[in-house]
mmCIF file of C-alpha atoms and ligand atoms in Angstrom:
data_model
loop_
_atom_site.group_PDB
_atom_site.id
_atom_site.type_symbol
_atom_site.label_atom_id
_atom_site.label_comp_id
_atom_site.label_asym_id
_atom_site.label_seq_id
_atom_site.Cartn_x
_atom_site.Cartn_y
_atom_site.Cartn_z
ATOM 1 C CA MET A 1 28.177 -5.300 -14.598
ATOM 2 C CA ALA A 2 27.879 -9.050 -14.946
ATOM 3 C CA ILE A 3 26.966 -11.086 -11.922
ATOM 4 C CA SER A 4 30.080 -13.059 -11.142
ATOM 5 C CA ALA A 5 30.074 -16.604 -9.866
ATOM 6 C CA VAL A 6 31.936 -15.688 -6.717
ATOM 7 C CA LYS A 7 30.183 -12.522 -5.673
ATOM 8 C CA GLU A 8 26.514 -11.754 -6.166
ATOM 9 C CA ALA A 9 25.728 -8.197 -7.309
ATOM 10 C CA ASN A 10 24.385 -5.943 -4.582
ATOM 11 C CA SER A 11 21.082 -4.080 -4.914
ATOM 12 C CA LEU A 12 22.821 -0.893 -6.105
ATOM 13 C CA GLU A 13 24.636 -2.770 -8.876
ATOM 14 C CA ARG A 14 21.392 -4.479 -9.943
ATOM 15 C CA TYR A 15 19.622 -1.075 -10.017
ATOM 16 C CA ILE A 16 22.350 0.418 -12.222
ATOM 17 C CA ASP A 17 22.252 -2.624 -14.526
ATOM 18 C CA GLU A 18 18.486 -2.228 -14.904
ATOM 19 C CA ILE A 19 18.766 1.489 -15.732
ATOM 20 C CA ARG A 20 21.470 0.751 -18.306
ATOM 21 C CA SER A 21 19.282 -1.917 -19.887
ATOM 22 C CA ILE A 22 16.350 0.505 -20.445
ATOM 23 C CA TRP A 23 18.358 3.663 -21.265
ATOM 24 C CA GLY A 24 18.382 3.315 -25.067
ATOM 25 C CA ASP A 25 19.120 6.754 -26.581
ATOM 26 C CA GLY A 26 18.138 8.426 -23.279
ATOM 27 C CA LYS A 27 15.282 10.341 -24.949
ATOM 28 C CA ASP A 28 12.292 8.225 -23.956
ATOM 29 C CA PRO A 29 9.939 10.672 -22.148
ATOM 30 C CA GLN A 30 8.958 7.782 -19.860
ATOM 31 C CA LEU A 31 12.556 7.315 -18.677
ATOM 32 C CA PRO A 32 12.266 9.552 -15.564
ATOM 33 C CA PHE A 33 9.214 7.553 -14.497
ATOM 34 C CA LYS A 34 10.937 4.228 -15.178
ATOM 35 C CA VAL A 35 13.924 5.313 -13.067
ATOM 36 C CA LYS A 36 11.445 6.338 -10.327
ATOM 37 C CA SER A 37 10.051 2.767 -10.281
ATOM 38 C CA LEU A 38 13.537 1.255 -10.255
ATOM 39 C CA MET A 39 14.598 3.517 -7.375
ATOM 40 C CA GLU A 40 11.501 2.483 -5.393
ATOM 41 C CA LYS A 41 12.493 -1.128 -6.023
ATOM 42 C CA LEU A 42 16.080 -0.363 -4.942
ATOM 43 C CA PHE A 43 14.885 1.083 -1.619
ATOM 44 C CA ALA A 44 12.520 -1.843 -1.013
ATOM 45 C CA SER A 45 15.283 -4.357 -1.645
ATOM 46 C CA THR A 46 18.042 -2.641 0.376
ATOM 47 C CA SER A 47 18.538 -3.194 4.110
ATOM 48 C CA PRO A 48 20.305 -0.510 6.170
ATOM 49 C CA ASN A 49 22.735 -3.332 7.027
ATOM 50 C CA ASP A 50 23.710 -4.061 3.412
ATOM 51 C CA PRO A 51 27.403 -3.156 3.354
ATOM 52 C CA TRP A 52 27.156 -0.424 0.686
ATOM 53 C CA MET A 53 24.190 1.261 2.381
ATOM 54 C CA ALA A 54 25.675 0.825 5.869
ATOM 55 C CA GLU A 55 28.820 2.595 4.641
ATOM 56 C CA LEU A 56 26.814 5.471 3.135
ATOM 57 C CA ILE A 57 24.908 5.937 6.401
ATOM 58 C CA ARG A 58 28.046 5.601 8.557
ATOM 59 C CA GLU A 59 30.092 8.082 6.514
ATOM 60 C CA ALA A 60 27.127 10.512 6.499
ATOM 61 C CA LYS A 61 28.630 12.752 3.820
ATOM 62 C CA PRO A 62 26.408 15.561 2.492
ATOM 63 C CA ALA A 63 27.125 14.379 -1.063
ATOM 64 C CA ARG A 64 28.640 11.242 -2.548
ATOM 65 C CA GLU A 65 28.808 10.162 -6.150
ATOM 66 C CA LEU A 66 27.770 6.506 -6.019
ATOM 67 C CA TYR A 67 27.941 5.875 -9.753
ATOM 68 C CA ARG A 68 28.727 7.708 -12.990
ATOM 69 C CA ASP A 69 27.915 5.949 -16.218
ATOM 70 C CA PRO A 70 30.830 5.925 -18.654
ATOM 71 C CA ASP A 71 28.593 5.425 -21.714
ATOM 72 C CA TYR A 72 25.384 7.336 -21.011
ATOM 73 C CA GLY A 73 26.606 10.048 -18.639
ATOM 74 C CA PHE A 74 23.950 9.639 -15.938
ATOM 75 C CA ILE A 75 24.991 9.972 -12.301
ATOM 76 C CA GLN A 76 23.613 8.486 -9.103
ATOM 77 C CA MET A 77 24.258 10.629 -6.029
ATOM 78 C CA GLY A 78 23.763 9.673 -2.391
ATOM 79 C CA HIS A 79 23.252 12.390 0.241
ATOM 80 C CA VAL A 80 22.988 12.368 4.017
ATOM 81 C CA HIS A 81 21.390 15.636 5.067
ATOM 82 C CA LYS A 82 21.352 17.109 8.546
ATOM 83 C CA GLN A 83 18.434 18.976 10.110
ATOM 84 C CA GLY A 84 17.532 22.117 8.205
ATOM 85 C CA HIS A 85 19.625 21.314 5.127
ATOM 86 C CA GLY A 86 18.091 22.941 2.109
ATOM 87 C CA ASN A 87 18.649 24.946 -1.037
ATOM 88 C CA LEU A 88 17.133 27.851 -2.929
ATOM 89 C CA PRO A 89 14.732 27.296 -5.821
ATOM 90 C CA HIS A 90 16.625 26.038 -8.868
ATOM 91 C CA ASP A 91 16.172 24.141 -12.109
ATOM 92 C CA HIS A 92 18.364 21.528 -13.733
ATOM 93 C CA GLY A 93 18.476 23.229 -17.121
ATOM 94 C CA PRO A 94 17.887 20.695 -19.895
ATOM 95 C CA CYS A 95 18.277 17.737 -17.510
ATOM 96 C CA TRP A 96 15.804 15.787 -15.418
ATOM 97 C CA VAL A 97 16.291 14.454 -11.928
ATOM 98 C CA VAL A 98 14.766 11.800 -9.681
ATOM 99 C CA TYR A 99 14.791 12.449 -5.922
ATOM 100 C CA GLY A 100 14.040 9.654 -3.454
ATOM 101 C CA ALA A 101 14.109 9.287 0.329
ATOM 102 C CA TYR A 102 15.549 6.221 2.017
ATOM 103 C CA THR A 103 15.307 7.604 5.556
ATOM 104 C CA GLY A 104 14.145 10.838 7.183
ATOM 105 C CA LEU A 105 11.754 13.318 5.664
ATOM 106 C CA THR A 106 12.617 15.763 2.892
ATOM 107 C CA GLU A 107 10.192 18.347 1.586
ATOM 108 C CA ILE A 108 10.452 19.398 -2.029
ATOM 109 C CA THR A 109 8.611 22.545 -3.096
ATOM 110 C CA LEU A 110 7.725 23.039 -6.739
ATOM 111 C CA TYR A 111 7.301 26.517 -8.187
ATOM 112 C CA ARG A 112 5.466 28.049 -11.094
ATOM 113 C CA ARG A 113 7.020 31.003 -12.906
ATOM 114 C CA THR A 114 4.498 33.817 -13.190
ATOM 115 C CA ASP A 115 6.384 36.462 -15.196
ATOM 116 C CA ASP A 116 6.957 36.428 -18.942
ATOM 117 C CA GLY A 117 10.745 35.962 -18.643
ATOM 118 C CA LYS A 118 11.431 39.014 -20.810
ATOM 119 C CA GLU A 119 13.203 41.124 -18.166
ATOM 120 C CA PRO A 120 16.828 39.934 -17.834
ATOM 121 C CA GLY A 121 17.738 38.804 -14.324
ATOM 122 C CA ARG A 122 14.149 38.935 -13.091
ATOM 123 C CA ALA A 123 11.820 36.042 -12.367
ATOM 124 C CA ARG A 124 8.629 35.846 -10.343
ATOM 125 C CA LEU A 125 7.799 32.525 -8.739
ATOM 126 C CA GLU A 126 4.878 31.197 -6.780
ATOM 127 C CA LYS A 127 4.645 27.927 -4.889
ATOM 128 C CA LYS A 128 2.769 25.304 -6.845
ATOM 129 C CA GLU A 129 3.077 22.030 -4.967
ATOM 130 C CA LEU A 130 4.749 20.431 -1.939
ATOM 131 C CA HIS A 131 6.058 16.880 -2.065
ATOM 132 C CA ARG A 132 6.840 15.154 1.229
ATOM 133 C CA LEU A 133 9.441 12.455 0.692
ATOM 134 C CA SER A 134 9.178 9.970 3.540
ATOM 135 C CA PRO A 135 11.128 6.677 3.372
ATOM 136 C CA GLY A 136 10.538 4.889 0.067
ATOM 137 C CA ILE A 137 8.921 7.883 -1.672
ATOM 138 C CA VAL A 138 10.437 8.888 -5.022
ATOM 139 C CA TYR A 139 9.518 11.736 -7.416
ATOM 140 C CA PRO A 140 10.857 12.620 -10.858
ATOM 141 C CA TYR A 141 11.354 16.305 -11.786
ATOM 142 C CA LEU A 142 11.355 17.018 -15.469
ATOM 143 C CA ARG A 143 13.241 19.461 -17.666
ATOM 144 C CA GLY A 144 12.646 23.023 -16.441
ATOM 145 C CA ASP A 145 10.873 22.066 -13.175
ATOM 146 C CA ILE A 146 11.832 24.677 -10.556
ATOM 147 C CA HIS A 147 12.194 23.175 -7.089
ATOM 148 C CA SER A 148 13.856 23.523 -3.692
ATOM 149 C CA THR A 149 14.556 20.914 -1.033
ATOM 150 C CA HIS A 150 14.442 21.011 2.755
ATOM 151 C CA ALA A 151 15.367 18.263 5.223
ATOM 152 C CA THR A 152 12.779 18.249 8.010
ATOM 153 C CA GLU A 153 13.478 14.909 9.711
ATOM 154 C CA THR A 154 17.029 13.653 9.847
ATOM 155 C CA PRO A 155 19.304 11.978 9.169
ATOM 156 C CA ALA A 156 17.789 12.187 5.713
ATOM 157 C CA VAL A 157 19.362 9.693 3.323
ATOM 158 C CA VAL A 158 18.393 11.088 -0.070
ATOM 159 C CA PHE A 159 19.117 9.624 -3.490
ATOM 160 C CA ARG A 160 19.403 11.944 -6.464
ATOM 161 C CA PHE A 161 19.582 10.479 -9.949
ATOM 162 C CA LEU A 162 20.894 12.991 -12.495
ATOM 163 C CA SER A 163 20.203 12.379 -16.166
ATOM 164 C CA TYR A 164 23.507 14.153 -16.920
ATOM 165 C CA ASP A 165 26.363 15.961 -15.145
ATOM 166 C CA LEU A 166 24.919 19.283 -13.969
ATOM 167 C CA GLU A 167 28.351 20.907 -14.083
ATOM 168 C CA GLN A 168 28.175 20.603 -17.871
ATOM 169 C CA VAL A 169 24.842 22.338 -18.470
ATOM 170 C CA GLU A 170 23.376 25.818 -18.147
ATOM 171 C CA ARG A 171 20.940 26.033 -15.260
ATOM 172 C CA HIS A 172 19.482 28.632 -12.918
ATOM 173 C CA ARG A 173 18.920 29.627 -9.331
ATOM 174 C CA TYR A 174 16.047 31.831 -8.239
ATOM 175 C CA ASN A 175 15.540 34.189 -5.326
ATOM 176 C CA LEU A 176 11.888 34.106 -4.345
ATOM 177 C CA GLU A 177 11.947 37.275 -2.183
ATOM 178 C CA LYS A 178 14.053 39.425 -4.502
ATOM 179 C CA GLY A 179 12.406 38.131 -7.678
ATOM 180 C CA THR A 180 15.721 37.386 -9.371
ATOM 181 C CA ILE A 181 17.139 34.640 -11.562
ATOM 182 C CA SER A 182 20.850 33.892 -12.063
ATOM 183 C CA ARG A 183 23.066 31.297 -13.699
ATOM 184 C CA ALA A 184 23.892 28.513 -11.250
HETATM 185 FE FE1 LIG B 201 17.553 19.937 -7.748
#
């Protein structure tokens, strides 16, 4: 996206341009951490009154695709979560993800798998770490990281950067109580 003479790029467009400029072949192990830094910069340089952000907040949709890259396949999602919104432990298969909070408070729990993975359909998890995403806080989750999210202070405006379309990959959901694993 070139900056035109008549209209200056907004902070979201600048963020996407910066990610595109560092993407390369998409295999740099530092990429999730670079996107984390760029997302922190995006939040710091975006006012709730900037038209694109104001629209996201006003529409308050649980999920919105803000950008999908035609060349590299990465996707930037914007979410507005209500009180108690959450999901079960899951992974993103071969993909990585960067979660960031613009407003509210979202807790992300990370899990460690404690079984050997040899019994089909079974998986034992234990909680490993809790990340509290208050405004401006961003965390990358790497290939295979099992996590769940929970909105504790709302409205929670949450950004989720997907390294690739999750509909196209094999990934899993886990049931902590039942000790099961299934295809998502
Ligand atoms: Fe996730």
